[in-house]
Each structure stands twice: as C-alpha cells, then as structure tokens.
C-alpha cells in the first residue's frame, strides 16, 4: 500500500466516524428535546389547580349548602362554583393554597332550579391559578382563553346572567 492509498483510507474512515457521530448526536438531541417537552407538560399539569368537591350536609330549603373543597393541584387563586342540589341552585367563590386539605365551604342559595335532582352536582366549576390561567374543571381541565367571555356564555347558557359574578376568576389576569 502506498502512502496515498493509506491517506485516502484514513479520510474515508474519518468521514464514516464523523457521519456516525452526527447521526447519534442528532438522535440524542431529539430525545432530549422530547423529554424536556414532556417534562414541561407534566410540570404544567402538576401546577394546575384541581378542586375536588364533596357534598356533605343536606340543608333546609333556602339555606346555604356545605361543600368540602380540596385542592389537589397548584395554588387556586380563584374558583367559581355553581351547584344544583334538590330544586335549588347555590353559587360561590373559593381560594385555596396548593394541595390544601379538604375545607368546608358554605355556598349561599341563589335561586330555585327549573327541575329537581336526586344528587347534588356542579353546573359550573372554573379554576384560576396565580399565573392568571383558567381551566374548565368540568370539561377535563380544558384551558379557558378568555374567562370573561367564557363565563358570560356559560351564565347565559344556564340562564343565570346577573345572578352571580366571580370577580376572582374573571378579574384581570396577572402577567
């Protein structure tokens, strides 16, 4: 073998190893970006406020209803809640720290309902975190882009415009 052939062989081997390193570096970069993106999604999901409701006492008609609210996620800066129990509708706002234990909340009576239900159920549950982001907790935690507009639409749908207002939820979002 001549020195020219050895030089060509070394150049080919060097090019092969450079290509091999580039392929594996690209794969590692893509895997890292994918894992960082998934970690961001998991972090975002873990900081989202997740209110859990438990209906405790059944009340006399026209009185407040007791609800146990537990926050399983991030800090709950504001939560709008409308509950239908029996033939009455109750509404109120809640704020809770991150991962707060169950706390009894008294929701005031708002109006007689259009029909009677056997078990209490939430009609509206929207949560806002300290960052100003809002979620519809009854629809799988979907993000709400414009809380004022969304709330107006939901209250119109429930025919409760002017009866309730949730300023901690629809207030100016922190940026």
Coordinates of C-alpha atoms in Angstrom, one line a residue:
X1 CA 0.0 0.0 0.0
X2 CA 1.3 3.4 -0.9
X3 CA 1.1 6.4 1.3
X4 CA -1.6 8.0 -1.0
X5 CA -3.9 4.9 -0.6
X6 CA -3.4 5.0 3.2
X7 CA -4.3 8.7 3.2
X8 CA -7.5 8.0 1.2
X9 CA -8.4 5.1 3.5
X10 CA -7.9 7.3 6.7
X11 CA -10.0 10.0 5.1
X12 CA -12.8 7.5 4.4
X13 CA -12.7 6.1 7.9
X14 CA -12.7 9.6 9.4
X15 CA -15.7 10.6 7.3
X16 CA -17.5 7.4 8.3
X17 CA -17.0 8.1 12.0
X18 CA -17.9 11.7 11.6
X19 CA -21.2 10.7 10.0
X20 CA -21.8 8.1 12.6
X21 CA -21.3 10.7 15.4
X22 CA -23.6 13.2 13.7
X23 CA -26.4 10.6 13.4
X24 CA -26.2 9.7 17.1
X25 CA -25.8 13.3 18.2
X26 CA -29.0 14.2 16.3
X27 CA -30.9 11.2 17.8
X28 CA -29.7 12.3 21.3
X29 CA -30.8 15.9 20.7
X30 CA -34.2 14.8 19.5
X31 CA -34.7 12.5 22.5
X32 CA -33.6 15.3 24.9
X33 CA -36.0 17.8 23.3
X34 CA -38.9 15.3 23.5
X35 CA -38.2 14.5 27.2
X36 CA -37.9 18.2 28.1
X37 CA -41.2 18.9 26.3
X38 CA -42.9 16.0 28.2
X39 CA -41.4 17.3 31.5
X40 CA -42.8 20.7 30.8
X41 CA -46.3 19.2 30.1
X42 CA -46.1 17.2 33.3
X43 CA -44.9 20.2 35.3
X44 CA -47.8 22.3 33.8
X45 CA -50.3 19.6 34.7
X46 CA -48.9 19.4 38.2
X47 CA -49.2 23.1 38.8
X48 CA -52.8 23.3 37.6
X49 CA -55.3 23.8 40.4
X50 CA -57.6 20.7 40.7
X51 CA -60.5 21.3 43.0
X52 CA -62.2 18.2 44.4
X53 CA -65.7 18.6 45.7
X54 CA -67.5 16.5 48.3
X55 CA -71.1 17.4 49.2
X56 CA -71.6 17.0 53.0
X57 CA -74.7 18.3 54.6
X58 CA -78.2 18.4 53.1
X59 CA -79.8 21.7 54.0
X60 CA -83.2 23.1 54.5
X61 CA -84.8 24.8 51.5
X62 CA -83.4 28.4 51.1
X63 CA -80.4 27.8 53.3
X64 CA -76.7 27.6 52.4
X65 CA -75.2 24.2 51.4
X66 CA -72.0 22.8 52.9
X67 CA -69.4 21.6 50.4
X68 CA -65.9 20.2 51.2
X69 CA -63.4 21.6 48.7
X70 CA -60.0 20.0 48.4
X71 CA -57.3 21.4 46.1
X72 CA -55.2 18.5 44.6
X73 CA -53.1 20.7 42.3
X74 CA -51.4 24.2 42.2
X75 CA -52.5 27.3 44.1
X76 CA -56.2 28.0 43.5
X77 CA -56.3 31.8 43.2
X78 CA -59.9 31.8 42.3
X79 CA -62.6 29.2 41.7
X80 CA -66.2 29.9 40.5
X81 CA -68.7 27.2 41.6
X82 CA -72.4 26.7 40.8
X83 CA -74.1 23.7 42.4
X84 CA -77.5 22.2 41.7
X85 CA -78.9 20.4 44.7
X86 CA -82.5 19.3 45.1
X87 CA -84.5 22.0 43.5
X88 CA -82.2 24.8 44.4
X89 CA -79.0 26.4 42.9
X90 CA -76.1 27.6 45.0
X91 CA -73.0 29.5 44.0
X92 CA -69.8 30.9 45.4
X93 CA -66.1 31.5 45.1
X94 CA -63.2 29.7 46.7
X95 CA -59.5 30.3 47.1
X96 CA -57.1 27.7 48.4
X97 CA -53.4 27.2 48.7
X98 CA -51.6 24.5 46.8
X99 CA -52.5 20.9 47.8
X100 CA -54.8 22.2 50.6
X101 CA -56.7 19.6 52.6
X102 CA -60.5 19.5 52.4
X103 CA -62.1 22.6 53.8
X104 CA -65.8 23.2 54.4
X105 CA -67.3 26.0 52.3
X106 CA -70.7 27.4 52.6
X107 CA -72.4 28.2 49.3
X108 CA -75.3 30.6 49.5
X109 CA -78.7 29.9 48.0
X110 CA -79.1 31.8 44.7
X111 CA -82.4 30.7 43.0
X112 CA -84.9 27.9 42.7
X113 CA -83.9 25.4 40.0
X114 CA -86.0 24.6 36.9
X115 CA -86.1 20.9 37.9
X116 CA -85.2 18.7 40.9
X117 CA -82.2 16.4 41.0
X118 CA -81.6 13.5 43.4
X119 CA -77.9 14.0 43.9
X120 CA -76.1 17.4 44.2
X121 CA -74.0 18.1 41.1
X122 CA -71.8 21.0 39.9
X123 CA -73.2 23.0 37.0
X124 CA -70.1 25.2 36.6
X125 CA -66.6 24.8 38.0
X126 CA -63.9 27.1 36.7
X127 CA -60.4 27.5 38.4
X128 CA -57.8 30.2 38.1
X129 CA -54.2 29.8 39.2
X130 CA -51.8 32.5 40.5
X131 CA -50.5 33.0 37.0
X132 CA -53.9 34.1 35.7
X133 CA -54.6 30.9 33.6
X134 CA -58.1 29.5 33.8
X135 CA -59.5 26.0 33.3
X136 CA -62.9 24.5 32.9
X137 CA -62.7 21.7 35.5
X138 CA -65.9 20.0 34.5
X139 CA -64.7 19.6 30.9
X140 CA -61.5 17.7 31.8
X141 CA -59.5 20.7 32.7
X142 CA -59.6 22.4 29.4
X143 CA -57.9 25.8 29.3
X144 CA -60.1 28.8 29.1
X145 CA -58.6 31.5 26.9
X146 CA -60.9 34.4 27.7
X147 CA -62.5 33.9 31.2
X148 CA -64.9 36.9 30.9
X149 CA -66.3 35.8 27.6
X150 CA -66.4 32.1 28.6
X151 CA -68.2 32.9 31.9
X152 CA -70.7 35.2 30.2
X153 CA -71.5 32.4 27.7
X154 CA -71.9 29.8 30.5
X155 CA -74.1 32.0 32.6
X156 CA -76.2 32.8 29.6
X157 CA -76.5 29.0 28.9
X158 CA -77.6 28.4 32.5
X159 CA -79.9 31.4 32.4
X160 CA -78.1 33.0 35.4
X161 CA -76.9 36.3 33.9
X162 CA -76.8 39.0 36.6
X163 CA -77.5 36.5 39.4
X164 CA -73.9 35.6 40.1
X165 CA -70.4 37.1 39.5
X166 CA -67.0 35.6 40.0
X167 CA -64.5 38.5 40.1
X168 CA -61.6 36.4 41.4
X169 CA -61.9 34.3 38.2
X170 CA -62.8 36.9 35.6
X171 CA -60.6 39.6 37.1
X172 CA -57.5 40.9 35.3
X173 CA -55.1 38.1 34.8
X174 CA -51.5 38.5 36.2
X175 CA -48.8 38.6 33.5

